[in-house]
Short mmCIF file of C-alpha atoms and ligand atoms in Angstrom, two decimals:
data_model
loop_
_atom_site.label_atom_id
_atom_site.label_comp_id
_atom_site.label_asym_id
_atom_site.label_seq_id
_atom_site.Cartn_x
_atom_site.Cartn_y
_atom_site.Cartn_z
CA MET T 1 -6.00 25.38 -79.15
CA SER T 2 -7.28 28.34 -81.06
CA THR T 3 -5.03 31.31 -80.95
CA SER T 4 -6.98 33.42 -84.18
CA ILE T 5 -10.41 33.38 -84.82
CA THR T 6 -12.05 35.00 -87.27
CA LEU T 7 -16.74 36.24 -86.57
CA THR T 8 -18.96 37.52 -89.06
CA ARG T 9 -19.14 41.24 -87.95
CA PRO T 10 -20.59 41.79 -85.13
CA ASP T 11 -23.49 43.66 -83.79
CA ASP T 12 -24.74 45.07 -80.20
CA TRP T 13 -28.99 44.74 -79.62
CA HIS T 14 -28.56 47.28 -76.55
CA LEU T 15 -26.21 50.09 -76.94
CA HIS T 16 -26.75 53.28 -75.41
CA LEU T 17 -24.95 55.69 -77.61
CA ARG T 18 -26.42 59.53 -76.05
CA ASP T 19 -25.68 62.95 -77.79
CA GLY T 20 -23.88 65.95 -77.72
CA ALA T 21 -20.27 66.17 -76.97
CA VAL T 22 -20.15 62.24 -74.97
CA LEU T 23 -21.52 60.79 -78.49
CA GLN T 24 -18.61 62.44 -80.36
CA ALA T 25 -16.64 60.48 -77.53
CA VAL T 26 -17.85 56.51 -77.53
CA LEU T 27 -19.09 55.85 -81.39
CA PRO T 28 -15.70 55.59 -82.13
CA GLU T 29 -15.70 52.88 -79.82
CA THR T 30 -18.67 50.83 -81.04
CA ALA T 31 -17.81 50.96 -84.58
CA ARG T 32 -14.99 49.50 -84.51
CA HIS T 33 -15.90 46.49 -83.86
CA PHE T 34 -19.70 46.99 -84.30
CA ALA T 35 -21.33 46.86 -87.50
CA ARG T 36 -24.52 48.18 -86.24
CA ALA T 37 -26.15 48.17 -82.95
CA ILE T 38 -30.25 49.14 -81.34
CA VAL T 39 -29.88 52.69 -79.74
CA MET T 40 -31.00 53.40 -76.69
CA PRO T 41 -33.57 56.28 -76.73
CA ASN T 42 -33.43 57.43 -73.26
CA LEU T 43 -31.85 60.57 -74.19
CA VAL T 44 -33.02 64.19 -72.06
CA PRO T 45 -35.77 64.01 -73.40
CA PRO T 46 -36.45 61.01 -75.29
CA VAL T 47 -36.76 59.89 -78.57
CA VAL T 48 -40.39 59.19 -78.75
CA THR T 49 -41.60 60.55 -81.98
CA GLY T 50 -40.89 59.36 -85.92
CA ALA T 51 -39.52 63.06 -86.33
CA GLN T 52 -37.61 61.73 -82.58
CA ALA T 53 -35.88 59.31 -84.21
CA ALA T 54 -34.49 60.90 -87.20
CA ALA T 55 -33.21 63.72 -86.33
CA TYR T 56 -30.92 61.22 -83.75
CA ARG T 57 -30.04 59.44 -86.40
CA ASP T 58 -28.80 61.85 -88.45
CA ARG T 59 -26.85 63.57 -84.85
CA ILE T 60 -25.26 60.00 -85.01
CA LEU T 61 -24.23 59.89 -88.32
CA ALA T 62 -22.84 63.40 -88.41
CA ALA T 63 -21.02 62.01 -85.31
CA LEU T 64 -19.08 59.25 -87.09
CA PRO T 65 -15.79 60.31 -87.91
CA ASP T 66 -14.74 59.57 -91.50
CA GLY T 67 -14.08 56.45 -93.17
CA MET T 68 -15.82 54.10 -90.30
CA ALA T 69 -19.11 52.56 -91.84
CA PHE T 70 -21.45 52.21 -88.68
CA GLU T 71 -25.72 52.06 -89.05
CA PRO T 72 -27.56 52.69 -86.93
CA LEU T 73 -31.01 51.14 -85.56
CA MET T 74 -33.28 53.71 -84.19
CA THR T 75 -35.90 52.60 -81.01
CA LEU T 76 -39.12 54.68 -79.38
CA TYR T 77 -39.41 55.42 -76.80
CA LEU T 78 -42.77 53.77 -75.30
CA THR T 79 -44.46 56.22 -73.23
CA GLU T 80 -48.10 56.05 -72.37
CA ASP T 81 -48.92 58.92 -75.15
CA THR T 82 -47.75 56.95 -77.66
CA ASP T 83 -48.91 56.89 -80.64
CA PRO T 84 -49.68 53.58 -82.85
CA ASP T 85 -50.13 56.24 -86.41
CA ASP T 86 -46.14 56.85 -85.94
CA VAL T 87 -45.26 53.73 -84.72
CA ALA T 88 -45.97 51.96 -87.79
CA ALA T 89 -44.40 55.05 -90.23
CA ALA T 90 -41.32 55.11 -88.23
CA HIS T 91 -41.88 51.42 -88.76
CA ALA T 92 -42.94 50.85 -91.76
CA SER T 93 -40.68 53.35 -93.57
CA GLY T 94 -36.94 52.01 -92.80
CA LEU T 95 -36.56 54.51 -89.32
CA VAL T 96 -37.27 52.34 -86.28
CA LYS T 97 -36.85 49.01 -85.48
CA ALA T 98 -37.94 48.92 -81.97
CA VAL T 99 -39.65 49.91 -79.37
CA LYS T 100 -38.22 50.73 -76.10
CA LEU T 101 -40.26 49.90 -73.03
CA TYR T 102 -39.31 50.78 -69.37
CA PRO T 103 -41.11 50.96 -66.88
CA ALA T 104 -41.46 54.17 -64.84
CA GLY T 105 -39.23 55.37 -63.07
CA ALA T 106 -37.01 52.42 -63.52
CA THR T 107 -33.32 53.63 -64.90
CA THR T 108 -31.61 56.71 -66.71
CA ASN T 109 -34.64 58.87 -67.57
CA SER T 110 -37.17 56.65 -67.89
CA ALA T 111 -39.61 59.33 -65.53
CA SER T 112 -41.63 59.16 -68.94
CA GLY T 113 -42.18 55.25 -69.17
CA VAL T 114 -45.40 53.62 -68.60
CA ARG T 115 -47.49 53.00 -65.04
CA ASP T 116 -49.92 52.11 -66.80
CA PHE T 117 -49.96 48.99 -69.66
CA ASP T 118 -53.39 49.91 -70.80
CA LYS T 119 -52.91 53.25 -72.24
CA VAL T 120 -50.82 50.69 -74.37
CA ARG T 121 -52.26 48.44 -75.31
CA GLY T 122 -52.56 49.29 -79.02
CA VAL T 123 -49.57 50.63 -80.12
CA LEU T 124 -48.16 47.08 -79.11
CA GLU T 125 -51.34 45.29 -80.44
CA ARG T 126 -50.37 47.16 -83.30
CA MET T 127 -47.14 45.96 -83.17
CA ALA T 128 -47.76 42.82 -83.61
CA GLU T 129 -49.46 42.98 -86.25
CA ILE T 130 -47.25 44.64 -88.24
CA GLY T 131 -43.96 42.46 -87.30
CA LEU T 132 -41.69 45.82 -84.39
CA THR T 133 -40.18 44.09 -81.75
CA LEU T 134 -40.26 44.93 -78.98
CA CYS T 135 -37.29 45.67 -76.20
CA MET T 136 -38.67 45.89 -72.59
CA HIS T 137 -36.23 46.77 -68.24
CA GLY T 138 -37.88 43.77 -67.42
CA GLU T 139 -37.37 44.99 -63.62
CA VAL T 140 -40.44 46.75 -61.58
CA THR T 141 -40.16 49.69 -59.66
CA ASP T 142 -42.96 49.22 -56.28
CA HIS T 143 -40.69 50.30 -53.62
CA GLU T 144 -41.31 47.31 -51.60
CA ILE T 145 -40.19 44.75 -54.12
CA ASP T 146 -36.52 44.89 -52.74
CA ILE T 147 -33.81 45.66 -56.10
CA PHE T 148 -32.26 41.99 -56.47
CA ASP T 149 -35.68 40.90 -57.08
CA ARG T 150 -37.60 43.15 -59.54
CA GLU T 151 -36.44 41.26 -62.63
CA ALA T 152 -37.77 38.08 -60.96
CA VAL T 153 -41.55 40.51 -60.08
CA PHE T 154 -41.45 41.38 -63.41
CA ILE T 155 -41.68 38.54 -65.50
CA ASP T 156 -43.97 37.15 -62.88
CA ARG T 157 -46.27 40.72 -62.71
CA VAL T 158 -46.12 42.00 -66.29
CA LEU T 159 -44.22 40.00 -68.83
CA ASP T 160 -46.22 36.79 -68.71
CA PRO T 161 -48.75 38.75 -68.90
CA LEU T 162 -48.82 40.45 -71.19
CA ARG T 163 -47.52 37.00 -73.75
CA ARG T 164 -50.70 36.02 -73.03
CA ASP T 165 -52.88 39.14 -74.45
CA VAL T 166 -50.16 40.20 -77.11
CA PRO T 167 -49.29 36.66 -77.92
CA GLY T 168 -48.65 37.94 -81.34
CA LEU T 169 -45.63 40.54 -80.05
CA ARG T 170 -41.80 39.49 -80.62
CA MET T 171 -40.45 41.33 -77.87
CA VAL T 172 -36.50 40.68 -76.27
CA MET T 173 -36.21 40.95 -72.53
CA GLU T 174 -32.88 43.30 -72.02
CA HIS T 175 -29.58 42.87 -70.28
CA ILE T 176 -31.23 40.29 -68.17
CA THR T 177 -29.33 39.09 -64.86
CA THR T 178 -31.10 36.07 -63.26
CA SER T 179 -31.38 32.69 -63.62
CA SER T 180 -35.31 33.34 -63.77
CA ALA T 181 -35.06 35.48 -66.94
CA VAL T 182 -33.30 32.84 -68.76
CA ASP T 183 -35.84 29.28 -67.46
CA TYR T 184 -38.56 31.57 -68.61
CA VAL T 185 -36.67 32.46 -72.21
CA ARG T 186 -35.96 29.47 -72.26
CA ALA T 187 -39.14 28.34 -72.27
CA ALA T 188 -40.88 30.16 -74.40
CA GLU T 189 -41.27 28.50 -78.03
CA ARG T 190 -42.15 31.99 -79.56
CA ASN T 191 -41.77 36.02 -80.05
CA LEU T 192 -39.22 35.62 -77.10
CA ALA T 193 -34.93 36.63 -76.67
CA ALA T 194 -32.55 38.08 -74.55
CA THR T 195 -30.22 40.36 -74.16
CA ILE T 196 -26.88 39.76 -72.54
CA THR T 197 -24.32 42.21 -71.09
CA THR T 198 -20.58 41.66 -71.27
CA HIS T 199 -19.66 42.92 -67.88
CA HIS T 200 -23.56 41.02 -66.70
CA LEU T 201 -21.24 37.66 -67.66
CA VAL T 202 -18.66 39.08 -65.22
CA ILE T 203 -20.02 40.71 -63.17
CA ASN T 204 -21.69 39.99 -60.01
CA ARG T 205 -22.74 41.97 -56.59
CA ASN T 206 -19.48 41.37 -54.80
CA ASN T 207 -17.67 43.63 -57.16
CA ILE T 208 -19.87 46.92 -56.23
CA LEU T 209 -19.86 46.31 -53.04
CA VAL T 210 -16.45 44.35 -51.29
CA GLY T 211 -13.59 46.38 -49.94
CA GLY T 212 -15.17 49.43 -50.04
CA ILE T 213 -18.43 50.71 -53.19
CA ARG T 214 -17.36 50.67 -56.78
CA PRO T 215 -19.30 52.75 -58.85
CA HIS T 216 -17.72 51.44 -61.25
CA TYR T 217 -20.04 48.33 -61.52
CA TYR T 218 -23.09 49.86 -60.20
CA CYS T 219 -26.56 49.65 -63.24
CA LEU T 220 -29.53 47.87 -63.39
CA PRO T 221 -30.47 45.97 -63.39
CA VAL T 222 -27.87 45.22 -60.86
CA ALA T 223 -25.96 42.40 -61.29
CA LYS T 224 -26.55 39.71 -58.79
CA ARG T 225 -25.17 37.11 -56.68
CA GLU T 226 -22.80 34.61 -58.41
CA SER T 227 -25.30 31.24 -59.14
CA HIS T 228 -27.22 34.00 -61.58
CA ARG T 229 -23.79 35.28 -62.75
CA LEU T 230 -23.84 31.33 -63.92
CA ALA T 231 -27.20 31.00 -65.37
CA LEU T 232 -26.13 33.73 -67.49
CA VAL T 233 -22.51 32.15 -69.05
CA ASP T 234 -23.97 29.36 -69.57
CA ALA T 235 -26.83 31.07 -71.46
CA ALA T 236 -24.78 32.69 -73.87
CA THR T 237 -22.69 29.89 -74.98
CA SER T 238 -25.45 26.98 -75.65
CA GLY T 239 -25.69 28.39 -79.41
CA ASP T 240 -29.13 28.99 -78.03
CA ALA T 241 -30.13 31.35 -80.48
CA ARG T 242 -32.81 32.78 -78.10
CA PHE T 243 -29.91 34.56 -76.51
CA PHE T 244 -27.34 36.97 -78.43
CA LEU T 245 -25.43 40.76 -77.18
CA GLY T 246 -26.37 43.88 -75.75
CA THR T 247 -23.71 44.98 -74.53
CA ASP T 248 -25.78 47.81 -72.34
CA SER T 249 -22.75 49.73 -72.78
CA ALA T 250 -23.30 52.82 -70.81
CA PRO T 251 -21.37 56.03 -70.76
CA HIS T 252 -21.37 58.03 -67.57
CA VAL T 253 -19.15 61.42 -67.42
CA ASP T 254 -16.49 59.71 -64.01
CA ALA T 255 -18.26 63.43 -62.09
CA ALA T 256 -22.18 61.74 -63.03
CA LYS T 257 -20.74 57.76 -61.97
CA GLU T 258 -18.74 59.40 -58.80
CA THR T 259 -21.02 61.45 -56.06
CA GLY T 260 -23.39 60.11 -53.96
CA CYS T 261 -26.41 60.04 -56.10
CA GLY T 262 -24.01 58.08 -58.38
CA CYS T 263 -25.98 56.99 -61.93
CA ALA T 264 -26.04 53.11 -63.21
CA GLY T 265 -24.37 52.11 -65.87
CA CYS T 266 -21.25 50.74 -67.03
CA PHE T 267 -19.01 51.35 -69.82
CA THR T 268 -18.61 48.08 -72.29
CA ALA T 269 -18.15 49.47 -75.85
CA THR T 270 -14.10 49.75 -75.90
CA ASN T 271 -12.82 46.88 -74.28
CA THR T 272 -16.33 44.41 -75.40
CA MET T 273 -15.06 42.49 -77.57
CA SER T 274 -11.85 41.13 -75.89
CA ILE T 275 -13.95 41.29 -72.66
CA LEU T 276 -16.16 37.94 -74.89
CA ALA T 277 -13.36 35.94 -76.19
CA GLU T 278 -12.43 36.13 -72.78
CA VAL T 279 -14.96 34.16 -71.16
CA PHE T 280 -16.08 32.72 -73.82
CA ASP T 281 -12.13 30.69 -74.23
CA ARG T 282 -12.19 29.87 -70.57
CA GLU T 283 -16.05 28.19 -71.36
CA GLY T 284 -14.60 26.08 -74.78
CA ALA T 285 -16.92 27.82 -75.98
CA LEU T 286 -15.09 29.72 -78.66
CA ASP T 287 -17.24 28.66 -82.12
CA ARG T 288 -20.47 29.23 -80.05
CA LEU T 289 -18.71 33.42 -79.87
CA GLU T 290 -20.70 34.39 -83.55
CA GLY T 291 -23.94 33.21 -82.98
CA PHE T 292 -24.56 35.05 -79.11
CA THR T 293 -22.22 37.90 -81.07
CA SER T 294 -23.28 37.91 -84.92
CA LEU T 295 -26.41 35.33 -85.21
CA HIS T 296 -28.21 35.40 -83.08
CA GLY T 297 -29.11 39.29 -83.58
CA PRO T 298 -30.53 39.71 -86.61
CA ASP T 299 -32.17 36.11 -87.65
CA TYR T 300 -34.32 37.67 -84.39
CA TYR T 301 -34.66 41.03 -85.63
CA GLY T 302 -35.11 39.53 -89.90
CA LEU T 303 -32.74 41.20 -90.42
CA PRO T 304 -29.38 40.48 -92.88
CA ARG T 305 -26.15 38.70 -91.02
CA ASN T 306 -22.96 41.43 -91.87
CA GLY T 307 -21.42 40.95 -94.83
CA ASP T 308 -17.25 40.73 -93.62
CA THR T 309 -16.00 39.60 -91.31
CA ILE T 310 -13.22 40.48 -88.54
CA THR T 311 -10.18 38.66 -86.50
CA LEU T 312 -9.32 38.47 -82.88
CA THR T 313 -6.16 36.93 -82.73
CA LYS T 314 -4.56 35.51 -79.38
CA GLY T 315 -1.66 37.05 -77.78
CA ASP T 316 0.02 38.90 -74.72
CA ALA T 317 -2.29 40.61 -71.96
CA VAL T 318 -4.09 42.93 -74.27
CA THR T 319 -4.02 47.03 -73.30
CA TYR T 320 -6.77 49.26 -73.59
CA PRO T 321 -7.09 53.44 -72.10
CA ASP T 322 -8.55 53.28 -68.27
CA LYS T 323 -10.29 56.26 -69.45
CA ILE T 324 -12.19 57.57 -72.43
CA ALA T 325 -12.09 61.83 -73.20
CA SER T 326 -15.56 63.66 -73.59
CA GLY T 327 -15.29 67.37 -73.41
CA ASP T 328 -17.93 67.11 -71.26
CA GLY T 329 -15.09 64.83 -69.24
CA PRO T 330 -13.63 61.96 -69.00
CA VAL T 331 -15.85 57.88 -68.81
CA THR T 332 -13.92 54.69 -67.35
CA VAL T 333 -13.46 51.54 -68.79
CA PHE T 334 -14.87 48.57 -67.87
CA ASP T 335 -12.50 47.08 -65.99
CA PRO T 336 -13.63 43.40 -65.90
CA GLY T 337 -10.69 42.49 -63.50
CA MET T 338 -8.98 39.56 -65.31
CA ALA T 339 -5.83 39.96 -67.64
CA LEU T 340 -7.41 39.79 -71.64
CA HIS T 341 -5.65 37.66 -74.83
CA TRP T 342 -8.01 38.08 -76.95
CA ARG T 343 -7.76 41.67 -79.73
CA VAL T 344 -9.38 42.53 -82.79
CA ALA T 345 -7.39 42.81 -85.41
O1 LIG Y 401 -27.16 51.06 -66.44
C1 LIG Y 401 -28.52 51.22 -66.53
N1 LIG Y 401 -28.02 52.02 -67.36
N2 LIG Y 401 -29.08 50.63 -66.63
C2 LIG Y 401 -30.67 50.96 -68.04
O2 LIG Y 401 -31.24 50.73 -68.24
C3 LIG Y 401 -29.78 51.82 -68.52
C4 LIG Y 401 -28.84 53.10 -68.25
C5 LIG Y 401 -28.42 54.23 -68.43
O3 LIG Y 401 -28.87 54.18 -70.05
O4 LIG Y 401 -26.82 54.24 -67.83
ZN1 LIG Y 402 -30.03 50.04 -71.06
#
């Protein structure tokens, strides 16, 4: 039984850092273990233009504590007014690594997202030409579609037609939560990958609803039934390079979670690596952890793998804070509901 494992330093291919006091508080939690992260653009107002992404990148780097290294990989928020030339320039300069598609109304700060896909076709075709990745929040938002079905319906109604219309476009289906998504990605021969979060490998919908409503387990896409969680664990631990880590660590202060209409998001940056090692260890798949956290992502994005490593050791139960303090109030750290034994040395 191994008690120590060394991995190429991981990256997070889907992360929310926010801005201001919360950015200041949460950034070190990611930078402690991760070299880079694809930073989500759903601020208020959203990060739509190259100039806004450059300014946000500067604010992130300014919030980084002395002595810590971290490279934010910036994204642009796709709107129906997005200018293809601005996107191409932001990509050519090396600033922007992906464009994020939020169907309008799908989740936190998605009001500026896409309603009419014909209006973004020009941008998507340009992205295909220049090799820029589209990250997708893969849920439809139609009121008549049950929230637990929204991902599967997105595949049929949006993703599959889009892949046929713009076949050269490289896409990532973000934070997949269903066996339908796992199957769809496995069946795709090229230009499609998926990120899987830490929390969706651990919780199912019972964790949110049984014995009382637990707002810190509420995220979007919402966790599904246990058979889907098992399909995600199978995909993540399979070694298939089309699946890689995007934590979707999404901090909200407790006051915004523990209220009559709480925000979606699980904050997992603090204990993600310990949780993932526990999950992979239980599956007898520790030898595949590095692929999931550190290799498949850069390979798909066409970026170099990190040159340094981290080491995890197995021992007594790991302790971590329940909450991270921020200038706007506390942010609760995700509780995986199990003892963790792997710590980053
Ligand atoms: O749970 C989520 N939180 N899902 C998302 O898609 C957005 C994120 C956020 O920004 O809080
Ligand atoms: Zn997200």
